[in-house]
Structures are given as C-alpha cells and as structure tokens.
CSV table of C-alpha atoms in Angstrom, one decimal:
chain,number,residue,atom,x,y,z
A,1,UNK,CA,0.0,0.0,0.0
A,2,UNK,CA,2.8,2.5,0.8
A,3,UNK,CA,4.2,2.2,-2.7
A,4,UNK,CA,0.8,2.8,-4.4
A,5,UNK,CA,-0.3,6.2,-5.7
A,6,UNK,CA,-2.4,8.1,-3.1
A,7,UNK,CA,-5.5,8.1,-5.3
A,8,UNK,CA,-5.3,4.3,-5.7
A,9,UNK,CA,-4.9,3.8,-2.0
A,10,UNK,CA,-8.0,5.8,-1.4
A,11,UNK,CA,-10.0,3.9,-3.9
A,12,UNK,CA,-9.0,0.6,-2.4
A,13,UNK,CA,-9.7,1.8,1.1
A,14,UNK,CA,-13.2,2.9,0.0
A,15,UNK,CA,-13.8,-0.5,-1.6
A,16,UNK,CA,-12.8,-2.3,1.6
A,17,UNK,CA,-15.1,-0.1,3.7
A,18,UNK,CA,-17.9,-0.8,1.2
A,19,UNK,CA,-17.2,-4.5,1.4
A,20,UNK,CA,-17.4,-4.5,5.2
A,21,UNK,CA,-20.7,-2.7,5.1
A,22,UNK,CA,-22.1,-5.1,2.6
A,23,UNK,CA,-21.1,-8.1,4.7
A,24,UNK,CA,-22.9,-6.5,7.7
A,25,UNK,CA,-26.0,-5.9,5.6
A,26,UNK,CA,-26.0,-9.5,4.3
A,27,UNK,CA,-25.4,-10.9,7.7
A,28,UNK,CA,-28.5,-9.3,9.2
A,29,UNK,CA,-30.8,-9.7,6.2
A,30,UNK,CA,-30.0,-13.1,4.6
A,31,UNK,CA,-30.0,-15.2,7.8
A,32,UNK,CA,-28.1,-18.5,7.2
A,33,UNK,CA,-28.5,-18.5,3.4
A,34,UNK,CA,-24.7,-18.0,2.9
A,35,UNK,CA,-23.7,-19.3,6.3
A,36,UNK,CA,-20.2,-20.6,6.9
A,37,UNK,CA,-20.5,-23.2,9.6
A,38,UNK,CA,-18.3,-26.0,10.9
A,39,UNK,CA,-20.2,-29.3,10.5
A,40,UNK,CA,-23.7,-30.0,9.3
A,41,UNK,CA,-25.8,-29.8,12.5
A,42,UNK,CA,-28.2,-27.0,13.1
A,43,UNK,CA,-27.4,-24.3,15.7
A,44,UNK,CA,-30.3,-23.4,17.9
A,45,UNK,CA,-29.1,-20.7,20.3
A,46,UNK,CA,-31.2,-17.5,19.7
A,47,UNK,CA,-29.5,-14.3,18.7
A,48,UNK,CA,-28.6,-11.8,21.4
A,49,UNK,CA,-26.2,-8.9,22.0
A,50,UNK,CA,-23.1,-11.2,22.0
A,51,UNK,CA,-24.1,-12.6,18.6
A,52,UNK,CA,-24.4,-9.1,17.2
A,53,UNK,CA,-21.0,-8.3,18.5
A,54,UNK,CA,-19.5,-11.4,17.0
A,55,UNK,CA,-21.1,-10.7,13.6
A,56,UNK,CA,-19.7,-7.2,13.6
A,57,UNK,CA,-16.3,-8.5,14.7
A,58,UNK,CA,-16.3,-10.7,11.6
A,59,UNK,CA,-17.4,-8.1,9.1
A,60,UNK,CA,-15.8,-4.8,10.2
A,61,UNK,CA,-12.1,-5.9,10.1
A,62,UNK,CA,-12.5,-6.1,6.3
A,63,UNK,CA,-11.7,-2.4,6.4
A,64,UNK,CA,-8.1,-3.2,7.2
A,65,UNK,CA,-7.7,-6.4,5.3
A,66,UNK,CA,-5.1,-5.0,3.0
A,67,UNK,CA,-3.2,-2.7,5.4
A,68,UNK,CA,-3.2,-5.0,8.4
A,69,UNK,CA,-4.1,-8.5,7.0
A,70,UNK,CA,-2.7,-10.4,10.0
A,71,UNK,CA,-4.8,-8.4,12.5
A,72,UNK,CA,-7.9,-8.7,10.4
A,73,UNK,CA,-7.4,-12.5,10.1
A,74,UNK,CA,-6.9,-12.9,13.9
A,75,UNK,CA,-10.0,-10.9,14.8
A,76,UNK,CA,-12.2,-12.5,12.2
A,77,UNK,CA,-11.0,-16.1,13.1
A,78,UNK,CA,-11.6,-15.6,16.8
A,79,UNK,CA,-15.0,-14.1,16.3
A,80,UNK,CA,-16.0,-16.8,13.9
A,81,UNK,CA,-14.7,-19.5,16.2
A,82,UNK,CA,-16.6,-18.2,19.2
A,83,UNK,CA,-19.7,-17.9,17.0
A,84,UNK,CA,-19.4,-21.6,16.2
A,85,UNK,CA,-18.6,-22.7,19.8
A,86,UNK,CA,-21.5,-20.8,21.4
A,87,UNK,CA,-23.9,-22.4,18.9
A,88,UNK,CA,-25.5,-19.5,17.2
A,89,UNK,CA,-27.4,-19.9,14.0
A,90,UNK,CA,-25.1,-19.7,11.0
A,91,UNK,CA,-24.5,-16.3,9.5
A,92,UNK,CA,-23.3,-14.9,6.2
A,93,UNK,CA,-20.8,-13.0,8.2
A,94,UNK,CA,-18.7,-16.1,8.1
A,95,UNK,CA,-17.9,-15.3,4.5
A,96,UNK,CA,-15.4,-12.8,6.0
A,97,UNK,CA,-13.3,-15.7,7.1
A,98,UNK,CA,-12.7,-16.8,3.5
A,99,UNK,CA,-11.9,-13.2,2.4
A,100,UNK,CA,-9.5,-12.8,5.4
A,101,UNK,CA,-7.6,-15.9,4.5
A,102,UNK,CA,-7.3,-14.8,0.9
A,103,UNK,CA,-6.2,-11.3,2.0
A,104,UNK,CA,-3.5,-12.7,4.4
A,105,UNK,CA,-2.2,-15.0,1.7
A,106,UNK,CA,-2.0,-12.1,-0.7
A,107,UNK,CA,-0.9,-9.1,1.5
A,108,UNK,CA,0.7,-10.5,4.6
A,109,UNK,CA,4.5,-9.7,4.2
A,110,UNK,CA,6.0,-10.6,7.6
A,111,UNK,CA,5.8,-13.7,9.9
A,112,UNK,CA,3.8,-15.7,7.4
A,113,UNK,CA,5.0,-18.9,8.9
A,114,UNK,CA,3.9,-17.8,12.4
A,115,UNK,CA,0.5,-16.9,11.0
A,116,UNK,CA,0.1,-20.4,9.5
A,117,UNK,CA,1.2,-22.0,12.7
A,118,UNK,CA,-1.3,-19.8,14.6
A,119,UNK,CA,-4.1,-20.8,12.3
A,120,UNK,CA,-3.4,-24.5,12.7
A,121,UNK,CA,-3.2,-24.2,16.5
A,122,UNK,CA,-6.4,-22.1,16.6
A,123,UNK,CA,-8.3,-24.6,14.4
A,124,UNK,CA,-7.2,-27.5,16.6
A,125,UNK,CA,-8.3,-25.6,19.7
A,126,UNK,CA,-11.7,-24.8,18.0
A,127,UNK,CA,-12.2,-28.5,17.2
A,128,UNK,CA,-11.4,-29.5,20.8
A,129,UNK,CA,-13.7,-26.9,22.2
A,130,UNK,CA,-16.6,-27.9,19.9
A,131,UNK,CA,-16.1,-31.6,20.7
A,132,UNK,CA,-16.3,-30.9,24.4
A,133,UNK,CA,-19.5,-28.8,24.1
A,134,UNK,CA,-21.2,-31.8,22.4
A,135,UNK,CA,-22.2,-30.1,19.2
A,136,UNK,CA,-22.2,-33.6,17.6
A,137,UNK,CA,-19.6,-32.9,14.8
A,138,UNK,CA,-17.6,-35.9,13.8
A,139,UNK,CA,-13.8,-35.9,13.1
A,140,UNK,CA,-14.6,-36.1,9.4
A,141,UNK,CA,-16.4,-32.7,9.6
A,142,UNK,CA,-13.3,-31.0,10.9
A,143,UNK,CA,-11.1,-32.6,8.3
A,144,UNK,CA,-13.3,-31.8,5.3
A,145,UNK,CA,-13.4,-28.1,6.3
A,146,UNK,CA,-9.6,-27.8,6.3
A,147,UNK,CA,-9.2,-28.0,2.4
A,148,UNK,CA,-11.7,-25.1,2.0
A,149,UNK,CA,-9.7,-22.9,4.3
A,150,UNK,CA,-6.4,-23.8,2.7
A,151,UNK,CA,-7.8,-23.2,-0.7
A,152,UNK,CA,-8.6,-19.5,0.0
A,153,UNK,CA,-5.1,-19.0,1.5
A,154,UNK,CA,-3.5,-20.6,-1.5
A,155,UNK,CA,-5.5,-18.3,-3.9
A,156,UNK,CA,-4.1,-15.3,-2.0
A,157,UNK,CA,-0.7,-16.8,-2.1
A,158,UNK,CA,-0.9,-17.2,-5.9
A,159,UNK,CA,-2.0,-13.6,-6.3
A,160,UNK,CA,0.9,-12.5,-4.1
A,161,UNK,CA,3.4,-14.5,-6.2
A,162,UNK,CA,2.1,-13.0,-9.4
A,163,UNK,CA,2.3,-9.5,-7.9
A,164,UNK,CA,5.9,-10.0,-6.7
A,165,UNK,CA,6.8,-11.4,-10.1
A,166,UNK,CA,5.3,-8.4,-11.8
A,167,UNK,CA,7.1,-6.1,-9.4
A,168,UNK,CA,10.4,-7.9,-10.1
A,169,UNK,CA,9.8,-7.6,-13.9
A,170,UNK,CA,9.1,-3.8,-13.6
A,171,UNK,CA,12.2,-3.4,-11.4
A,172,UNK,CA,14.3,-5.2,-14.0
A,173,UNK,CA,12.8,-3.0,-16.8
A,174,UNK,CA,13.7,0.0,-14.7
A,175,UNK,CA,17.2,-1.1,-14.2
A,176,UNK,CA,17.5,-1.9,-17.9
A,177,UNK,CA,16.2,1.6,-18.8
A,178,UNK,CA,18.7,3.2,-16.4
A,179,UNK,CA,21.5,1.2,-17.9
A,180,UNK,CA,20.4,2.2,-21.4
A,181,UNK,CA,20.2,5.8,-20.4
A,182,UNK,CA,23.7,5.7,-18.9
A,183,UNK,CA,25.0,4.1,-22.1
A,184,UNK,CA,23.3,6.8,-24.2
A,185,UNK,CA,24.7,9.6,-22.0
A,186,UNK,CA,28.2,8.1,-22.2
A,187,UNK,CA,27.9,7.7,-26.0
A,188,UNK,CA,26.8,11.3,-26.4
A,189,UNK,CA,29.6,12.7,-24.1
A,190,UNK,CA,32.1,10.6,-26.0
A,191,UNK,CA,30.9,11.8,-29.4
A,192,UNK,CA,30.8,15.5,-28.3
A,193,UNK,CA,33.9,15.7,-26.2
A,194,UNK,CA,36.3,13.4,-28.0
A,195,UNK,CA,35.9,15.1,-31.4
A,196,UNK,CA,36.6,18.6,-30.2
A,197,UNK,CA,39.2,17.8,-27.6
A,198,UNK,CA,41.2,15.7,-30.0
A,199,UNK,CA,41.4,18.6,-32.4
A,200,UNK,CA,42.5,20.9,-29.6
A,201,UNK,CA,45.2,18.5,-28.3
A,202,UNK,CA,46.6,17.9,-31.8
A,203,UNK,CA,46.8,21.6,-32.4
A,204,UNK,CA,48.4,22.3,-29.0
A,205,UNK,CA,51.0,19.5,-29.6
A,206,UNK,CA,51.9,21.0,-33.0
A,207,UNK,CA,52.3,24.6,-31.9
A,208,UNK,CA,55.7,24.3,-30.2
A,209,UNK,CA,57.2,23.1,-33.4
A,210,UNK,CA,56.1,26.3,-35.1
A,211,UNK,CA,57.8,28.6,-32.7
A,212,UNK,CA,59.5,31.0,-33.2
A,213,UNK,CA,59.7,31.0,-36.9
A,214,UNK,CA,56.0,30.8,-37.9
A,215,UNK,CA,54.0,33.3,-35.8
A,216,UNK,CA,51.2,33.5,-38.3
A,217,UNK,CA,50.6,29.7,-38.2
A,218,UNK,CA,50.8,29.8,-34.4
A,219,UNK,CA,48.2,32.5,-34.4
A,220,UNK,CA,46.0,30.5,-36.7
A,221,UNK,CA,46.4,27.4,-34.5
A,222,UNK,CA,45.5,29.3,-31.4
A,223,UNK,CA,42.4,30.6,-33.1
A,224,UNK,CA,41.5,27.1,-34.2
A,225,UNK,CA,41.9,25.9,-30.6
A,226,UNK,CA,39.7,28.7,-29.3
A,227,UNK,CA,37.0,28.1,-31.9
A,228,UNK,CA,37.0,24.4,-31.3
A,229,UNK,CA,36.8,24.9,-27.5
A,230,UNK,CA,33.8,27.2,-27.9
A,231,UNK,CA,32.1,24.6,-30.1
A,232,UNK,CA,32.7,21.9,-27.5
A,233,UNK,CA,31.3,24.1,-24.7
A,234,UNK,CA,28.2,24.8,-26.8
A,235,UNK,CA,27.6,21.1,-27.5
A,236,UNK,CA,28.1,20.2,-23.9
A,237,UNK,CA,25.8,22.9,-22.7
A,238,UNK,CA,23.1,21.7,-25.1
A,239,UNK,CA,23.6,18.1,-23.9
A,240,UNK,CA,23.5,19.1,-20.2
A,241,UNK,CA,20.4,21.2,-20.8
A,242,UNK,CA,18.7,18.1,-22.1
A,243,UNK,CA,19.8,16.0,-19.2
A,244,UNK,CA,18.3,18.5,-16.7
A,245,UNK,CA,15.0,18.6,-18.6
A,246,UNK,CA,12.3,17.0,-16.5
A,247,UNK,CA,10.5,15.7,-19.5
A,248,UNK,CA,11.2,12.5,-21.4
A,249,UNK,CA,12.5,13.5,-24.8
A,250,UNK,CA,13.3,11.1,-27.6
A,251,UNK,CA,16.8,10.1,-28.6
A,252,UNK,CA,16.8,12.7,-31.4
A,253,UNK,CA,15.4,15.5,-29.2
A,254,UNK,CA,18.0,15.0,-26.5
A,255,UNK,CA,21.0,14.9,-28.9
A,256,UNK,CA,23.3,17.9,-29.5
A,257,UNK,CA,22.7,20.0,-32.6
A,258,UNK,CA,23.4,18.5,-36.0
A,259,UNK,CA,26.3,19.8,-38.1
A,260,UNK,CA,26.7,19.4,-41.8
A,261,UNK,CA,29.4,17.0,-42.9
A,262,UNK,CA,31.2,19.8,-44.6
A,263,UNK,CA,31.6,21.5,-41.2
A,264,UNK,CA,33.1,18.3,-39.7
A,265,UNK,CA,35.5,18.1,-42.6
A,266,UNK,CA,36.6,21.7,-42.3
A,267,UNK,CA,37.1,21.3,-38.6
A,268,UNK,CA,39.4,18.3,-39.2
A,269,UNK,CA,41.3,20.2,-41.8
A,270,UNK,CA,41.8,23.1,-39.4
A,271,UNK,CA,43.2,20.7,-36.9
A,272,UNK,CA,45.8,19.7,-39.4
A,273,UNK,CA,44.3,16.6,-41.0
A,274,UNK,CA,44.4,16.2,-44.8
A,275,UNK,CA,40.8,15.4,-45.6
A,276,UNK,CA,39.0,15.2,-48.9
A,277,UNK,CA,35.2,15.0,-49.2
A,278,UNK,CA,33.2,13.6,-52.1
A,279,UNK,CA,29.4,13.2,-52.5
A,280,UNK,CA,27.7,11.2,-55.2
A,281,UNK,CA,24.1,10.8,-56.1
A,282,UNK,CA,21.0,13.0,-55.5
A,283,UNK,CA,20.8,14.2,-52.0
A,284,UNK,CA,17.4,14.2,-50.3
A,285,UNK,CA,16.2,15.4,-46.8
A,286,UNK,CA,16.9,12.8,-44.1
A,287,UNK,CA,15.0,12.0,-40.9
A,288,UNK,CA,16.5,13.6,-37.9
A,289,UNK,CA,17.7,10.4,-36.3
A,290,UNK,CA,19.2,9.1,-39.5
A,291,UNK,CA,21.0,12.4,-40.2
A,292,UNK,CA,22.5,12.3,-36.6
A,293,UNK,CA,23.7,8.7,-37.1
A,294,UNK,CA,25.4,9.7,-40.3
A,295,UNK,CA,27.0,12.7,-38.7
A,296,UNK,CA,28.3,10.6,-35.7
A,297,UNK,CA,29.8,8.0,-38.0
A,298,UNK,CA,31.8,10.6,-40.0
A,299,UNK,CA,32.7,12.6,-36.8
A,300,UNK,CA,34.0,9.6,-34.9
A,301,UNK,CA,35.9,8.3,-38.0
A,302,UNK,CA,37.6,11.7,-38.5
A,303,UNK,CA,38.4,11.9,-34.8
A,304,UNK,CA,40.0,8.4,-34.9
A,305,UNK,CA,42.0,9.4,-38.0
A,306,UNK,CA,43.2,12.6,-36.2
A,307,UNK,CA,44.3,10.6,-33.1
A,308,UNK,CA,45.9,7.6,-34.8
A,309,UNK,CA,47.1,8.8,-38.2
A,310,UNK,CA,47.4,12.6,-38.2
A,311,UNK,CA,49.9,12.7,-41.0
A,312,UNK,CA,47.8,10.6,-43.4
A,313,UNK,CA,45.2,11.5,-46.0
A,314,UNK,CA,41.6,10.8,-45.1
A,315,UNK,CA,38.9,10.5,-47.7
A,316,UNK,CA,35.2,10.9,-46.9
A,317,UNK,CA,32.8,9.5,-49.5
A,318,UNK,CA,29.0,9.8,-49.3
A,319,UNK,CA,26.9,8.0,-51.8
A,320,UNK,CA,23.1,8.6,-52.1
A,321,UNK,CA,20.8,6.1,-53.6
A,322,UNK,CA,17.1,5.6,-53.6
A,323,UNK,CA,17.1,3.0,-50.8
A,324,UNK,CA,20.2,3.7,-48.7
A,325,UNK,CA,23.1,5.9,-47.8
A,326,UNK,CA,26.7,4.6,-48.2
A,327,UNK,CA,29.4,6.4,-46.3
A,328,UNK,CA,33.1,5.5,-46.3
A,329,UNK,CA,35.9,7.2,-44.3
A,330,UNK,CA,39.2,5.8,-45.5
A,331,UNK,CA,42.6,6.8,-44.0
A,332,UNK,CA,45.5,5.9,-46.2
A,333,UNK,CA,48.2,3.8,-44.6
A,334,UNK,CA,47.0,4.5,-41.1
A,335,UNK,CA,47.5,2.3,-38.1
A,336,UNK,CA,44.8,1.3,-35.7
A,337,UNK,CA,47.3,1.1,-32.8
A,338,UNK,CA,47.4,4.4,-30.8
A,339,UNK,CA,50.8,6.0,-30.6
A,340,UNK,CA,52.7,5.5,-27.3
A,341,UNK,CA,53.2,9.3,-27.2
A,342,UNK,CA,49.4,9.7,-27.1
A,343,UNK,CA,47.9,7.7,-24.2
A,344,UNK,CA,44.9,10.0,-24.3
A,345,UNK,CA,44.0,8.5,-27.6
A,346,UNK,CA,43.0,5.2,-26.1
A,347,UNK,CA,39.3,4.8,-25.9
A,348,UNK,CA,37.5,1.7,-27.4
A,349,UNK,CA,34.0,3.3,-27.2
A,350,UNK,CA,34.0,4.9,-30.7
A,351,UNK,CA,33.6,2.0,-33.1
A,352,UNK,CA,31.1,0.3,-30.8
A,353,UNK,CA,29.1,3.5,-30.5
A,354,UNK,CA,29.1,3.9,-34.3
A,355,UNK,CA,28.0,0.3,-34.7
A,356,UNK,CA,25.2,0.7,-32.2
A,357,UNK,CA,23.9,3.8,-33.9
A,358,UNK,CA,23.9,2.2,-37.4
A,359,UNK,CA,22.3,-1.0,-36.1
A,360,UNK,CA,19.5,1.0,-34.5
A,361,UNK,CA,18.4,2.0,-38.0
A,362,UNK,CA,18.8,-1.4,-39.5
A,363,UNK,CA,22.1,-0.7,-41.1
A,364,UNK,CA,25.6,-2.3,-41.1
A,365,UNK,CA,29.0,-0.9,-40.2
A,366,UNK,CA,32.4,-2.4,-40.8
A,367,UNK,CA,35.7,-1.0,-39.6
A,368,UNK,CA,39.2,-2.4,-40.1
A,369,UNK,CA,42.4,-2.7,-42.0
A,370,UNK,CA,42.2,-2.7,-45.8
A,371,UNK,CA,44.5,-4.9,-48.0
A,372,UNK,CA,46.5,-1.8,-49.0
A,373,UNK,CA,47.2,-0.9,-45.3
A,374,UNK,CA,44.6,1.9,-45.1
A,375,UNK,CA,42.0,1.9,-42.4
A,376,UNK,CA,38.4,2.2,-43.5
A,377,UNK,CA,35.1,2.7,-41.8
A,378,UNK,CA,32.1,1.8,-44.1
A,379,UNK,CA,28.4,2.1,-43.1
A,380,UNK,CA,25.2,1.4,-45.0
A,381,UNK,CA,22.1,3.2,-43.7
A,382,UNK,CA,18.7,2.3,-45.2
A,383,UNK,CA,16.6,5.4,-45.8
A,384,UNK,CA,13.5,3.5,-44.6
A,385,UNK,CA,14.7,1.5,-41.6
A,386,UNK,CA,12.6,-1.4,-40.6
A,387,UNK,CA,10.6,-1.0,-37.3
C-alpha cells in the first residue's frame, strides 16, 4: 500500500469499507443462506447482544484487510470460532473468514510462517472446544473443512506470487532503462567531447614546433583551438540542458545539434588533417535520427584518424541512392594502434558506439584494415529503416 499512488490507496480503502458494510448488511438480512459453519448440525441458540458483537467482529475488520491483513485474520477467526462454539445460528458474516484468509495470503508480508502455525493451532483448539460442548460434529467434519480454508489461503498466495513477479519484472525493466540511459549519455559525451578535444590537443602539440619562426601559423592554430573549444562548450551545454530537462525527450530530441558533414570536414582540416570530401548521387532530406547517425559516423571516424594517423590523408565519400546511404571514411596507410606518445588517444568506445547507432536504423557498419594498409570505416544506412 505504501508504494501505491495516493489516489489508488483511497479507492482501495473505500472499496474495503464498502465490502465491510455489505457483509454487515447481508449478515443481518439473509440469515443462514450463505452461512459458513463447521459441521452440518443446526445451531439453535437464539440471537442476542453477543451474537451481534461477534457478527460485527467478523465483518468490520474487512476495512483493514489490506493494510493489516494479519490483524484482520486474527479478529475474524476468533469471532467466527466463538460464534461456532457458542452455537448461534449460521450467519453470512462467516464469508469474511474466506476473504480474510485470501487477504492474508495475498498481502501479509511478515511472519507468514507464524501466521500459518497460529491458524493451525487455533483450528485445533476450536475442534477440541466444539467436541467438548457436544455439538455432535464428527472428526470427518473437521477434516473436510480444512481444504476449504487452505484453498482460500493458496489463492491469495498465488496472487501474491504474481504481484511479486510483476514487481520484479518492472524493477528489471527500470534497471535496464537506467543502464540504457547511462550508455546513451556516455555515448553522447564521448561523441561530443572526443571530437573537439582531440582537435584541440593535436593543435596544441603542433604549436611548439612552429615557434618562433611561424608566428602566423601559431596565431591561426590558437584561433582554431579557441573556436573548437567554444564549439565543445556549446555542444556540452546543449547536452547538459537536455539531461536537466524534467521531460522524457526522444533520442533525437536530446542529442546535440546536428552539423553538416562539410563543417566536420573543415574542422578536421583546421586541426591539421588532410581530408577530402566527395558526395555522389542526388541528396534528399533525411529524418533527424538518420542524419544524426550519419554525422556521428563521420565525426568519430575523423576523430580516430586525427588521433591515430594525423599525417595521413583521409577521404570521406558519401553516396546517395534511392534505398540507402553509403558512407566510407578511409585513412590511407593508417594504423589502428594508438601512438605511445598519445595515451589520451586510447578509448575503445568509438567504433562500438558507431556500430550501435547504425544498427539502430537497420544498417551495417564495418571497420578495419584494408589490404593496402589503409583503415576504413564503411556504413550502410537504409533510408527507410525497418521497425
């Protein structure tokens, strides 16, 4: 009950109050039509104040059958047992015993074994008491009533088991959603930060070799570092703004702004990488998610080229067709092994991140050494990805 929304708690509490009142109504209006009695002999003691109290004691605990199922079961069982021992005429209030057993099986969370032991002991005490008062029940009467009581407890136990299984399933889904969100955030941070920071580090490493004879190139390099740093800060700010948004945006809505491939190519050139860009076929507008996946593949491939083979030529080729996009980023003669002088270049997330993005749209991505020694990243992205 504590984990339920407040409105649902109120609805269930109201239903339990209504159930208790209905049981009281039926108990005083239907006589022994739906009576729950132990044995088959007629009870002949006339109703009095005590019988009314015992009837109410069986019905009214229904109000707390969910919040305090153990207490409700104890009160109802004692009241029902006394009603049997004294010998009052059967009453529909005895139906509360079945409901209390079900409720305890379904909602009792602590000391369930103790509750079962108490029920067994109480039932044996009731059988002994009724036998001594000469109600005429036979041992078979006591035995045949036990399966009925057990049945209602087991029904509640089954409901409890299903409820716990559903709660475990939802908890597992929640953990999976959190893990996916963490992976998404890590991928976005990797894509945003690595690309810009790599360009800045490469520029910063190259500047000392330009001093003091090339002040103009040093000035240009510092300007590139400044521009790249501002771009990184802008992308990070956009990503952090999305993370702080209390809503639940889609993957495309929570990603940093898209950049044309030409901008990525120019940024790599400004960082010192020799990059050529070629586009074939008739370009057409792309869905937001597909455009972002294409951008990230090119961005990560250029970043890897800048980290691992900064002195090599990189060719970016984009081919448009009616059904798919083909993109290839090939670095001539490059090595996939990071230079020992650049421990910051070690990552391992990039290719896996690209492969995940492409696979999400039903595409394929390959990355590896070519026969001529170059390193190529090739991706096929269908324009109409399967659901």
